[in-house]
Coordinates of C-alpha atoms in Angstrom, one line a residue:
X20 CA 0.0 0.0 0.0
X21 CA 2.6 2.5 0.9
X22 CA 4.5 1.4 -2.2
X23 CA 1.4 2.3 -4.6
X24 CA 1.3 5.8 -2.7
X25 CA 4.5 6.8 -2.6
X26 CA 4.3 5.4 -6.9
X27 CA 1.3 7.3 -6.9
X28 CA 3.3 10.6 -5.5
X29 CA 5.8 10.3 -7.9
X30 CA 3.9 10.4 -10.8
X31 CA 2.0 13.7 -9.4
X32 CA 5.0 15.4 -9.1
X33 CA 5.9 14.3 -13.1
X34 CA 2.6 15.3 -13.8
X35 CA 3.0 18.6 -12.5
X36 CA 7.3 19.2 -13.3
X37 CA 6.3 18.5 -17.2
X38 CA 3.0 20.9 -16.8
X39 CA 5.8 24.0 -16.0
X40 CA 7.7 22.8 -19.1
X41 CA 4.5 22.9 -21.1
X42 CA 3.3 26.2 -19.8
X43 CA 6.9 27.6 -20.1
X44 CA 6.8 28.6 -16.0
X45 CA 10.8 27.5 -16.1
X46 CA 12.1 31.5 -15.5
X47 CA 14.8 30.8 -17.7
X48 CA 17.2 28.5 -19.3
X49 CA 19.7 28.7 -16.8
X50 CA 17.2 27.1 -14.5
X51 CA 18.1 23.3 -14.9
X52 CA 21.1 23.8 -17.3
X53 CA 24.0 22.7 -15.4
X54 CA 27.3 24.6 -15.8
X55 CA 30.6 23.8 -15.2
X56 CA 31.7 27.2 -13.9
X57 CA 28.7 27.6 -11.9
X58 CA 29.3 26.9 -7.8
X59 CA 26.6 25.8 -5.7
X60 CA 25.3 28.8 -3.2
X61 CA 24.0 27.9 0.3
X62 CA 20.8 27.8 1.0
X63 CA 21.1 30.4 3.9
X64 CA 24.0 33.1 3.1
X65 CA 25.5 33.7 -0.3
X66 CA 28.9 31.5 0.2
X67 CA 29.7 29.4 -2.8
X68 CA 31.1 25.7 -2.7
X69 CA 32.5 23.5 -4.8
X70 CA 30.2 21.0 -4.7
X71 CA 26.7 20.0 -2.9
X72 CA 28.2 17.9 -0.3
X73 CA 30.6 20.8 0.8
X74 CA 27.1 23.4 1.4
X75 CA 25.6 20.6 3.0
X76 CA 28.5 19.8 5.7
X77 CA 28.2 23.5 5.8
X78 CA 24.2 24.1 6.4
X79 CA 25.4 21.4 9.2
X80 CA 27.4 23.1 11.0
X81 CA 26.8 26.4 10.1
X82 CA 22.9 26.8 10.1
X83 CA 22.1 23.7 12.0
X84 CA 20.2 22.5 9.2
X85 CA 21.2 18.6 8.4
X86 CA 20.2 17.7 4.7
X87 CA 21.0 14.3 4.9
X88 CA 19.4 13.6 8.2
X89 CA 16.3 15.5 7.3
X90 CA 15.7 13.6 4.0
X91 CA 16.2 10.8 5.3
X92 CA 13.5 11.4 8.6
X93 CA 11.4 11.7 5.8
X94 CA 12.2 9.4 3.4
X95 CA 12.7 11.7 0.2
X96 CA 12.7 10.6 -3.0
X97 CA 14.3 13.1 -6.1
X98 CA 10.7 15.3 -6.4
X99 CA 10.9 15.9 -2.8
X100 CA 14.8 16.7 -2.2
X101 CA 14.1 19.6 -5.3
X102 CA 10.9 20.7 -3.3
X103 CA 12.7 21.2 -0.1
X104 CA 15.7 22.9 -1.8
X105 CA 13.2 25.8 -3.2
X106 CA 10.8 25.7 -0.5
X107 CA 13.9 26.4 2.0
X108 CA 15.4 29.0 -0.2
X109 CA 12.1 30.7 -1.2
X110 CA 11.4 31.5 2.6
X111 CA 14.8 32.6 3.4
X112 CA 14.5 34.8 0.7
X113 CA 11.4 35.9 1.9
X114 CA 12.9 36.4 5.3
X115 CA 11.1 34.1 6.8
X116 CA 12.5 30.8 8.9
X117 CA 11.5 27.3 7.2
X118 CA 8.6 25.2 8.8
X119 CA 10.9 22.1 8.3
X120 CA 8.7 20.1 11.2
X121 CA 5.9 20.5 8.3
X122 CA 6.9 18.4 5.9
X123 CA 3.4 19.5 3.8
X124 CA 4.2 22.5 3.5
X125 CA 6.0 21.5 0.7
X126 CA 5.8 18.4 -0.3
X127 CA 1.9 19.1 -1.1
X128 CA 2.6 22.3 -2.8
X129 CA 3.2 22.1 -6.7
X130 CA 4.9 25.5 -6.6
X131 CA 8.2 24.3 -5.3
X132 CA 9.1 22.4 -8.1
X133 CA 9.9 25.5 -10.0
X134 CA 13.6 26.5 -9.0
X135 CA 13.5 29.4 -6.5
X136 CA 16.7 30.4 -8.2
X137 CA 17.9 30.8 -11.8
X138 CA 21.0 28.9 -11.8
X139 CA 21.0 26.5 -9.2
X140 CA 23.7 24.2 -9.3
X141 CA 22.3 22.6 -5.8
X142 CA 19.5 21.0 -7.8
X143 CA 22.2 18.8 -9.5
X144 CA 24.0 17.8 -6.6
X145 CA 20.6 15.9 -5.4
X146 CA 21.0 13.1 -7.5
X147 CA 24.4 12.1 -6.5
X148 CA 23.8 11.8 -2.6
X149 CA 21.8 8.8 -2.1
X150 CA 24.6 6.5 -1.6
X151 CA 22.8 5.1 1.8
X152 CA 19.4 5.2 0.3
X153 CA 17.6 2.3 -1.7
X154 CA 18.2 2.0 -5.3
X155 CA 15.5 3.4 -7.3
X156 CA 13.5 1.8 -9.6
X157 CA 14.7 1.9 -13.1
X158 CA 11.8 3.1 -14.5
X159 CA 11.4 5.8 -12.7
X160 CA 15.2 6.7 -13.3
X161 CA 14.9 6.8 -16.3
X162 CA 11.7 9.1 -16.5
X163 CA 13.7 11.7 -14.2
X164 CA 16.5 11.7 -16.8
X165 CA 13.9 12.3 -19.7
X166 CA 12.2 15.4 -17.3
X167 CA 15.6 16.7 -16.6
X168 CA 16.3 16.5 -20.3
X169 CA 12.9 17.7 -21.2
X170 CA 13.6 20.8 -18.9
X171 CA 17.3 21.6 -20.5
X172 CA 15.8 21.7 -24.0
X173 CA 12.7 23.3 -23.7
X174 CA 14.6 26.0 -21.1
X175 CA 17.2 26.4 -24.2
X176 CA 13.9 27.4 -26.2
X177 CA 12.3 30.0 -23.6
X178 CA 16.2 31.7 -23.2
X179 CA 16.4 32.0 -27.4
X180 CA 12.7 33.1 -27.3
X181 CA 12.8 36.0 -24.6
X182 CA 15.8 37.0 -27.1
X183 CA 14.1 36.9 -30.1
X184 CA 11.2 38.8 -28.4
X185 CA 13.4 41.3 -26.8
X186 CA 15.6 41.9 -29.8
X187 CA 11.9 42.4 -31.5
X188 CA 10.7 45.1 -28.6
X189 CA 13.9 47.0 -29.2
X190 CA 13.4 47.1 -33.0
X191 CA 9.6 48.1 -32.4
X192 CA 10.3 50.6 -29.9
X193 CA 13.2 52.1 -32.2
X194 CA 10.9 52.1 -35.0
X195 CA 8.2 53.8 -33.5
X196 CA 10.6 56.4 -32.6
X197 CA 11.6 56.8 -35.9
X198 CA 8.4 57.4 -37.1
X199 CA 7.8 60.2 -34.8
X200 CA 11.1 61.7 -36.2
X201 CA 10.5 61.5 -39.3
X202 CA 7.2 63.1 -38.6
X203 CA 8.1 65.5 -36.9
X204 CA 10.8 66.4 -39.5
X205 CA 8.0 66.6 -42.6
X206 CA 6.6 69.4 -40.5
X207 CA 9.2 71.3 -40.1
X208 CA 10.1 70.9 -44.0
X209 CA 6.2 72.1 -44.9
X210 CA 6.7 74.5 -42.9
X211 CA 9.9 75.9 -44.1
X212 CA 8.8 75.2 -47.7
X213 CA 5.7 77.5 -47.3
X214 CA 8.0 80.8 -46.9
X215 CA 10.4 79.5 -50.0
X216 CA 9.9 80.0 -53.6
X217 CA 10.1 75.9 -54.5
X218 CA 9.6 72.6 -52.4
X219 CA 12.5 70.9 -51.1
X220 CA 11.9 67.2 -51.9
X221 CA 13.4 64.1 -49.7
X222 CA 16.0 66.5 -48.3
X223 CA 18.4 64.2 -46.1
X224 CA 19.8 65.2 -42.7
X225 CA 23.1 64.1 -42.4
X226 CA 23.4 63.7 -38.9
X227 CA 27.1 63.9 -38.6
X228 CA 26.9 67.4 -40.2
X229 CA 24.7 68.3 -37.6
X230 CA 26.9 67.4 -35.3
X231 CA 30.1 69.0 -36.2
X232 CA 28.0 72.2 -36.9
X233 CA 26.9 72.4 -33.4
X234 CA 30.3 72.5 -31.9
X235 CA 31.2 75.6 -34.4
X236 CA 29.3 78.2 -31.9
X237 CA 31.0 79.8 -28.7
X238 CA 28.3 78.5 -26.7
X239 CA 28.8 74.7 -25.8
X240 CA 32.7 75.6 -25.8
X241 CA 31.8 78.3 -23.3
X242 CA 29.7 75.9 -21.0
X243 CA 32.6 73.0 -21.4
X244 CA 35.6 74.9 -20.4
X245 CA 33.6 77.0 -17.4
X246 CA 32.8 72.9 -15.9
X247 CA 35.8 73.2 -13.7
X248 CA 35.4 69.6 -12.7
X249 CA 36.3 68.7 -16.4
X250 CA 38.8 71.6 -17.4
X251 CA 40.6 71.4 -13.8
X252 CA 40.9 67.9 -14.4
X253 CA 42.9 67.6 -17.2
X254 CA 45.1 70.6 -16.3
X255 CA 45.5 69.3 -13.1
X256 CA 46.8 65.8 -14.7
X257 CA 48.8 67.4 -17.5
X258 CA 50.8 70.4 -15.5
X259 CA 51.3 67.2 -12.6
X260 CA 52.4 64.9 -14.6
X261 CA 55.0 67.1 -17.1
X262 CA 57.6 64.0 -17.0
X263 CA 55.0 62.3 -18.8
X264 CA 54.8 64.8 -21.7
X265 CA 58.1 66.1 -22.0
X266 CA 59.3 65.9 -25.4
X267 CA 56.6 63.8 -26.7
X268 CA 54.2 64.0 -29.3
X269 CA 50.6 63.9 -28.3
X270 CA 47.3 64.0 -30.6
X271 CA 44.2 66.0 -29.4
X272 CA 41.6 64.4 -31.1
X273 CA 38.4 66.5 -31.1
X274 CA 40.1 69.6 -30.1
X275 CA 37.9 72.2 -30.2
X276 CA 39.3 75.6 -28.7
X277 CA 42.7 74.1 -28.4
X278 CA 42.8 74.3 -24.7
X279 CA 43.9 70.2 -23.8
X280 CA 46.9 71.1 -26.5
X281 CA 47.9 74.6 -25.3
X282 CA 48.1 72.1 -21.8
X283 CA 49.9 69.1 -23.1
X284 CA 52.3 72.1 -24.7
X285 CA 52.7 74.0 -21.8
X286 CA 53.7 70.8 -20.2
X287 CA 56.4 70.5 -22.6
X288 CA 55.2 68.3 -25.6
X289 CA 57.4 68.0 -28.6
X290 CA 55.1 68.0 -30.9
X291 CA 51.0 68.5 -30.5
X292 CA 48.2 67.7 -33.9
X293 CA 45.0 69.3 -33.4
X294 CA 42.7 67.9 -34.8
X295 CA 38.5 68.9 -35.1
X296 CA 36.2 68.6 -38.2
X297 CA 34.1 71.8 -36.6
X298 CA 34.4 75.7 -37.5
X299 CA 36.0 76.1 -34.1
X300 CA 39.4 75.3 -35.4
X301 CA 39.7 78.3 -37.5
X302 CA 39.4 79.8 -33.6
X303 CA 41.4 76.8 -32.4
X304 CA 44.6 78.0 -34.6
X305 CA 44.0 81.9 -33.6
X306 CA 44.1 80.9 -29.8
X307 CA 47.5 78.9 -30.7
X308 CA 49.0 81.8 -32.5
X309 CA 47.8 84.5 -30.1
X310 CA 49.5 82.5 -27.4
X311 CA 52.8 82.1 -29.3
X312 CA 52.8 77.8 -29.4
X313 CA 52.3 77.8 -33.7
X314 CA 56.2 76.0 -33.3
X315 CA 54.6 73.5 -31.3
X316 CA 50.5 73.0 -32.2
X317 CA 49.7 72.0 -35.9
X318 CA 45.5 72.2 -36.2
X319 CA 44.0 69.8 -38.6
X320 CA 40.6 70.2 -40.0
X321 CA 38.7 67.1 -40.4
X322 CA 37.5 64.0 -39.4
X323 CA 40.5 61.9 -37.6
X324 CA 39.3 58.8 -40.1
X325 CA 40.5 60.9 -42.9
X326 CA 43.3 63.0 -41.5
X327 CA 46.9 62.2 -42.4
X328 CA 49.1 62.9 -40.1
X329 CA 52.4 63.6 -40.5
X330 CA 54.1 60.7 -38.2
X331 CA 53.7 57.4 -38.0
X332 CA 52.6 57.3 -34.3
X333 CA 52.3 59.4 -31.3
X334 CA 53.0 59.2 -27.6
X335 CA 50.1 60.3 -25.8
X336 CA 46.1 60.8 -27.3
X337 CA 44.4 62.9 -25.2
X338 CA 40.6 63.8 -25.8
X339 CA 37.7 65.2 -24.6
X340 CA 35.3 62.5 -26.1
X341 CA 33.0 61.7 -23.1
X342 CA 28.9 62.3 -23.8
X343 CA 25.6 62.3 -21.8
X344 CA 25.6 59.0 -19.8
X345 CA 29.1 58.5 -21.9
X346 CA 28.5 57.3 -24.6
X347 CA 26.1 59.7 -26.4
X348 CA 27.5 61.2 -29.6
X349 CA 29.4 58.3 -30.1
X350 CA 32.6 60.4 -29.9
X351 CA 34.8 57.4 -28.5
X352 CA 34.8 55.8 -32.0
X353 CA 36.2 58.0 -33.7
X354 CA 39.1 58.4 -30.8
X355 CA 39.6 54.8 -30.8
X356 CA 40.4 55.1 -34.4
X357 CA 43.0 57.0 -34.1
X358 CA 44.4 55.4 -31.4
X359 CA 44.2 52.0 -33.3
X360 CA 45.8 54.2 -35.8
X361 CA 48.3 56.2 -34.7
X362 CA 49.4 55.2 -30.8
X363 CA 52.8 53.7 -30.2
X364 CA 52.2 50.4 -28.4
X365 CA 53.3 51.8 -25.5
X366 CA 51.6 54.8 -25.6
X367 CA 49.2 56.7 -23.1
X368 CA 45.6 57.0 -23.3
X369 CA 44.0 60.8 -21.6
X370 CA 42.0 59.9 -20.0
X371 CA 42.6 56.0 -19.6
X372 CA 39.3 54.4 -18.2
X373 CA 35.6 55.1 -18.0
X374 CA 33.0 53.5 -15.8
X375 CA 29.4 53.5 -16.3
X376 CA 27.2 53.1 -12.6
X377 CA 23.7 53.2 -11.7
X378 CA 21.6 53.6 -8.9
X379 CA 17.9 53.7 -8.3
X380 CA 15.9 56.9 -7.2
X381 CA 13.3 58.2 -4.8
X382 CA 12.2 61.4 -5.6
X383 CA 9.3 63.1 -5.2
X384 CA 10.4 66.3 -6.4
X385 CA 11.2 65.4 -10.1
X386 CA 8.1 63.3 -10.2
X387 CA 6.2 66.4 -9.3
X388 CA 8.1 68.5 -11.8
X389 CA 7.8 66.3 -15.1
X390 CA 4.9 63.9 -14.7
X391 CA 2.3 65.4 -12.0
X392 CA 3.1 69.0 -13.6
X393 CA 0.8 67.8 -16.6
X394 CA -2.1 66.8 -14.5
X395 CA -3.2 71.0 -14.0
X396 CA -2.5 73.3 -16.9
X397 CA -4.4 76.4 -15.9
X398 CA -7.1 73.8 -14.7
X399 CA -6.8 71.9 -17.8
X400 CA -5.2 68.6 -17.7
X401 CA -2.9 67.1 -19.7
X402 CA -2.2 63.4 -20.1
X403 CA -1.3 62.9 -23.4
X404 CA 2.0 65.1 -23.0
X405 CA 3.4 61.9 -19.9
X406 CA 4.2 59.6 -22.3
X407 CA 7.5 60.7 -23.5
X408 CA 8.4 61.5 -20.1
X409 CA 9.0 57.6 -19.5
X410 CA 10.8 57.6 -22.9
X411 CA 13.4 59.6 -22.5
X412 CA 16.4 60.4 -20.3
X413 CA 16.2 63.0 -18.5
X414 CA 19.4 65.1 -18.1
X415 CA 19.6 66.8 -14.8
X416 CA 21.3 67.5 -11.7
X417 CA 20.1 65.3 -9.1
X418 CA 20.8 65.7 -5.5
X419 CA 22.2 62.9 -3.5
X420 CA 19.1 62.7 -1.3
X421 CA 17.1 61.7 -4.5
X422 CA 19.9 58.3 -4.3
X423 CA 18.3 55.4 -2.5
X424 CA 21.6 54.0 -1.3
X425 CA 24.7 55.4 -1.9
X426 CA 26.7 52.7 -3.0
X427 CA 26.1 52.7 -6.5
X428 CA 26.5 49.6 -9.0
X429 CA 29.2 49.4 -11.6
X430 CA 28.1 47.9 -14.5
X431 CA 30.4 49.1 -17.7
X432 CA 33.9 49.6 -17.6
X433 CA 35.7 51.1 -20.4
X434 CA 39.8 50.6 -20.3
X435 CA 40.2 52.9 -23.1
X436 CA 43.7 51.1 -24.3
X437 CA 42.4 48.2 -25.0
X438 CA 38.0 48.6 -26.1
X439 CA 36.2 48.3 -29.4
X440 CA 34.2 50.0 -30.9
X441 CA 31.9 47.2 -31.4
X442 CA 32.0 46.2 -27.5
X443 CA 30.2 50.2 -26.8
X444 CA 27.3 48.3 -28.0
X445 CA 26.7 45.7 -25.0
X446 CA 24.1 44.4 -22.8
X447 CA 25.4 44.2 -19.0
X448 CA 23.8 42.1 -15.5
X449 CA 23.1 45.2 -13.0
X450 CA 22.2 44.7 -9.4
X451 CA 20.9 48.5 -8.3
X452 CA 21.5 48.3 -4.5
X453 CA 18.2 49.1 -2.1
X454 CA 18.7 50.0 1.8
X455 CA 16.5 47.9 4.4
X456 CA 16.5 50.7 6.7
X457 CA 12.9 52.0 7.8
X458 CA 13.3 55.3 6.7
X459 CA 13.1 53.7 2.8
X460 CA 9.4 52.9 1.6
X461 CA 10.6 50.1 -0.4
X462 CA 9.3 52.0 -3.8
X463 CA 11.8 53.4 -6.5
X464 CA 10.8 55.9 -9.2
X465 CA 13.6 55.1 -11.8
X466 CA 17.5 54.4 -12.4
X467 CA 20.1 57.1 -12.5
X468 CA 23.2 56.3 -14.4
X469 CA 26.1 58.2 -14.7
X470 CA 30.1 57.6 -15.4
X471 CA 33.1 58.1 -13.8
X472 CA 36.2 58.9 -15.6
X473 CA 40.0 58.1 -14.4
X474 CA 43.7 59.4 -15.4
X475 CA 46.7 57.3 -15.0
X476 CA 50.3 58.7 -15.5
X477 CA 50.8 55.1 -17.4
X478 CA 48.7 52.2 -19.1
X479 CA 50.0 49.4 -16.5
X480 CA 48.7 51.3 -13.7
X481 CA 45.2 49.5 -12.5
X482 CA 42.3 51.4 -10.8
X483 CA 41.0 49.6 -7.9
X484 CA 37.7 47.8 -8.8
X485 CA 36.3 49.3 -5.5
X486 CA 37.5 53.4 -6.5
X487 CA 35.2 55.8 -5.9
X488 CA 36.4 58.9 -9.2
X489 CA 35.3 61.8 -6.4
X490 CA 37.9 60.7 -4.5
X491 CA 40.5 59.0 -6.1
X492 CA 43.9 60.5 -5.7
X493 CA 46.7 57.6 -5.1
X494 CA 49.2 60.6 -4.6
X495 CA 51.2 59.2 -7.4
X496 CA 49.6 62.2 -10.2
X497 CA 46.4 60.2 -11.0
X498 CA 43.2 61.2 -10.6
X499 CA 39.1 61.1 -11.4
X500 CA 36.3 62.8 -11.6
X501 CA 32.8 62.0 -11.4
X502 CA 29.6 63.4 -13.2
X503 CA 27.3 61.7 -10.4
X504 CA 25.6 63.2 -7.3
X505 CA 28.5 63.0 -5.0
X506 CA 31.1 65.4 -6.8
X507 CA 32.3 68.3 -5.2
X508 CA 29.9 70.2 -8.1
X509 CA 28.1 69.3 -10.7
X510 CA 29.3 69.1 -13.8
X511 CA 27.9 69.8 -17.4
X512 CA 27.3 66.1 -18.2
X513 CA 25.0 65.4 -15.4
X514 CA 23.4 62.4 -14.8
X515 CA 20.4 60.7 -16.5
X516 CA 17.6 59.3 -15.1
X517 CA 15.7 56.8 -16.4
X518 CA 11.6 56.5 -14.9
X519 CA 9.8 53.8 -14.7
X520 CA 6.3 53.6 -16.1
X521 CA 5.3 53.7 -12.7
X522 CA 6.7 53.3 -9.1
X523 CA 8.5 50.2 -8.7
X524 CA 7.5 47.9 -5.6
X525 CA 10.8 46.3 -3.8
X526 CA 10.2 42.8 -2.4
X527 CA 10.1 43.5 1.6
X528 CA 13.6 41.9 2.8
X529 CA 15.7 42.4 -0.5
X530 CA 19.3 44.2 -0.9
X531 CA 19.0 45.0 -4.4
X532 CA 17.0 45.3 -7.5
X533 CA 19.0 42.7 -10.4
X534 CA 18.7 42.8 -14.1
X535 CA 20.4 43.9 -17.2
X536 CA 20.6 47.2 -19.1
X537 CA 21.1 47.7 -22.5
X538 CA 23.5 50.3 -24.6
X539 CA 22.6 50.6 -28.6
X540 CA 23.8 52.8 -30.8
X541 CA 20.5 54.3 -32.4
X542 CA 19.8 53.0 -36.1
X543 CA 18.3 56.6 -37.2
X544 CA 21.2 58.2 -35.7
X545 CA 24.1 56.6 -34.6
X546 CA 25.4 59.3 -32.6
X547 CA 22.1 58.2 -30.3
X548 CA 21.6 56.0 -28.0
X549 CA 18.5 53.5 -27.1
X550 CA 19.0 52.4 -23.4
X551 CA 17.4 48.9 -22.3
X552 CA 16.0 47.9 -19.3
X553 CA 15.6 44.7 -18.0
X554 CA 14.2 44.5 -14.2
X555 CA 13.2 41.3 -12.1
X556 CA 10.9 41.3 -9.5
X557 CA 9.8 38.7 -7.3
X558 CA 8.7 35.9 -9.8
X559 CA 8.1 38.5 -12.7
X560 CA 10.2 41.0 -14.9
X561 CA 9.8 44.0 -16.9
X562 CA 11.5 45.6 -19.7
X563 CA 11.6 49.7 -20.7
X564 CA 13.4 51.6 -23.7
X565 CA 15.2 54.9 -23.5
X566 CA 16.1 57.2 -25.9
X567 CA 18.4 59.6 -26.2
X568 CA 18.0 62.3 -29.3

């Protein structure tokens, strides 16, 4: 009788493991693919082992909680070892303590044999530690090994799936953006054809034009060099670090008014090539001359791509490249051009690394100011003017009480000797720190991303993994600056943040907020961005797209 039950049990729990494969309930394909690199974590802290018998002598004498002993009080066959794994870990997660006197509470409940977590090399270690139990019958062997190989394959299909469909959203997002553009843009051409003589027809914009035009005016070069943080910055590193420049020959990529060469001169450079594609460097060579360094600065007009220069290689590249949230205007590929071009394998990079962080936001103000703001126009309200709201990013200064915790989350780093230009299109895992202190309401309004940017005196030098650019001063003549809210001042980058269709609900107990994000170079414009975000929640997920125009 016992037999035919516990038969009976067994083939409920198949029953129910190949319903989540049919409904696709597996979160993702990592759930039951096993990985070689991939360590089992402890079902109670976050320490990694290197097998399952090594977390469960350590839940032993660790967390007083005796696997072996346990499974065997209650006589566990395979479906009920996985049930106790994700029942344990879904209530520690929770923060709650295990019920493990009531066995039912999870061996009668269907959810927990969904993995808990994605990843979970633990679930493979529980077919390898039944050496004292019964051999099982061969039939029901083998229907495990066709479940577990069941789950693998159709896991492989939901992970290439949510790709496909992702890759889909981004190209339907993008698309839809284009169509506003170019909407927009027929407008503004009726417009202007109503006060001409003749139509224009299928006039193009050429978007690098555009660009190089906008850096012709006195204006943005104005706002640049009065951002101390920047403009102090490289002085600072150049006049400290005039051992490094001596008599060498440096490139200035993107050099607008000339200021980083009439430095790197100053400093005593050889030789310094000047190079901009903009109006500005018909100013760039009068600044040079009316300072008396014409011996020493050559100015170049054009793009870097096309520019001949007239040595092989150069010492040092220094540049000015950096955008909103980095990598807007798509600056660094020209840069990395002409260091693939022209640096001497030994050569310096100015500045040498980047980093990309994020963290999430609370604040009430710049909810009030972008989205409630439309609610009462004069009494009228205003709905239909929100939506763009969540679709861009909005450039601002941002205080660091708007930061939920201030220990923001790394999740691009850019070692400017050594990147591609097709790595600045990447998607990257973030975990956005959250505080569990009662002062926090467990609700976040958005992401704010920002970089932080770092000078070395040489290309060996390594910035710890754990700097903080605000602060970072070895003493040796490196340094950094950062464009987030915990610089001495803000600077003319800013930071962006990125809302959320609406207020974002932590799960009560968790640390951080883990997903991915997204950097694309725009297809209407590649000197914009499209920023995606991937969040997950509890047992669900949800994804956003930025722009940036």
């Amino acid at each position: 009788m016992a037999e035919a039950l516990h038969t009976e049990q067994i083939e409920s729990d198949v029953e129910e493991f190949e319903d989540l494969i049919k409904d696709n309930e597996l979160e993702s394909a990592s759930d039951f693919t096993a990985d070689d690199e991939t360590r089992p974590v402890c079902l109670f802290c976050e320490l990694t082992y290197p097998d399952a018998e090594a977390v469960w002598e350590h839940c032993a004498s660790d967390h007083d909680f005796d696997f072996h002993k346990l499974r065997r009080g209650l006589g566990l066959d395979f479906f009920g070892k996985l049930k106790l794994v994700n029942y344990v870990r879904t209530q520690v997660k929770a923060g709650r303590t295990p019920e493990l006197n009531r066995p039912e509470l999870f061996l009668d409940d269907g959810q927990y044999m969904k993995p808990a977590m994605a990843d979970d090399a633990l679930l493979f270690g529980l077919q390898d530690d039944d050496s004292d139990a019964e051999e099982e019958d061969a039939d029901v062997v083998y229907e495990k090994e066709m479940l577990v190989e069941a789950a693998r394959e159709s896991a492989e299909k939901v992970k290439f799936l949510s790709s496909k469909l992702q890759e889909l959203q981004l190209q339907f997002d993008e698309y839809k953006d284009i169509v506003k553009t170019v909407l927009s843009r027929d407008v503004d051409s009726e417009s202007e054809n109503s006060e001409e003589d003749g139509p224009q027809k299928n006039k193009k914009v050429d978007n690098d034009s555009h660009y190089f035009e906008s850096y012709a005016h006195n204006d943005i070069h104005e706002i640049m060099l009065k951002d101390t943080i920047r403009t102090d910055s490289y002085r600072d590193f150049i006049y400290g670090n005039k051992n490094v420049f001596k008599d060498k020959i440096v490139l200035d990529v993107g050099c607008g008014t000339g200021i980083l060469s009439m430095f790197a001169a100053k400093a005593g450079a050889k030789n310094v090539f000047a190079v901009d594609n903009s109006d500005i460097i018909e100013k760039a060579i009068s600044n040079v001359h009316e300072n008396g360094l014409e011996r020493i600065i050559q100015c170049y007009r054009g793009k870097i791509e096309d520019i001949r220069l007239p040595v092989p290689k150069v010492d040092i590249i220094i540049s000015e490249w950096m955008g909103y949230a980095l990598l807007y205007e798509a600056m660094l590929d020209s840069v990395l051009v002409a260091r693939d071009k022209y640096l001497a394998p030994d050569g310096l990079m100015v500045p040498s690394e980047c980093r990309i962080l994020v963290a999430g936001i609370r604040d009430e103000e710049l909810i009030n100011d972008k989205v409630n703001f439309w609610n009462d126009i004069y009494g009228f309200k205003m709905s239909a003017m929100k939506p763009r709201i969540y679709d861009d990013v909005i450039i601002d200064i941002y205080k660091p009480e708007s930061v939920v915790d201030p220990n923001p989350y790394t999740f691009s780093t850019l070692p400017l000797h050594t990147v591609t230009i097709p790595e600045l299109d990447f998607t990257s895992p973030i975990s956005v720190p959250v505080p569990t202190t009662t002062d926090f309401d467990g609700v976040l309004d958005g992401l704010l991303i920002y970089f932080d940017t770092y000078f070395t005196r040489s290309r060996a030098e390594v910035v710890p993994t754990d700097a903080r650019a605000e602060s970072y001063n070895p003493g040796d003549g490196s340094l950094g600056f950062t464009t987030g809210p915990w610089g001495p001042k803000p600077t003319h980058w800013r930071s962006g943040a990125l809302l959320f269709n609406k207020p974002l609900k932590v799960p009560k107990g968790a640390t951080c907020v883990n997903g991915t994000i997204t950097y694309q170079k725009r297809k209407a414009n590649l000197r914009e961005l499209v920023l995606v975000v991937t969040l997950e929640v509890g047992d669900s997920s949800f994804t956003q797209t930025y722009f940036m125009r």
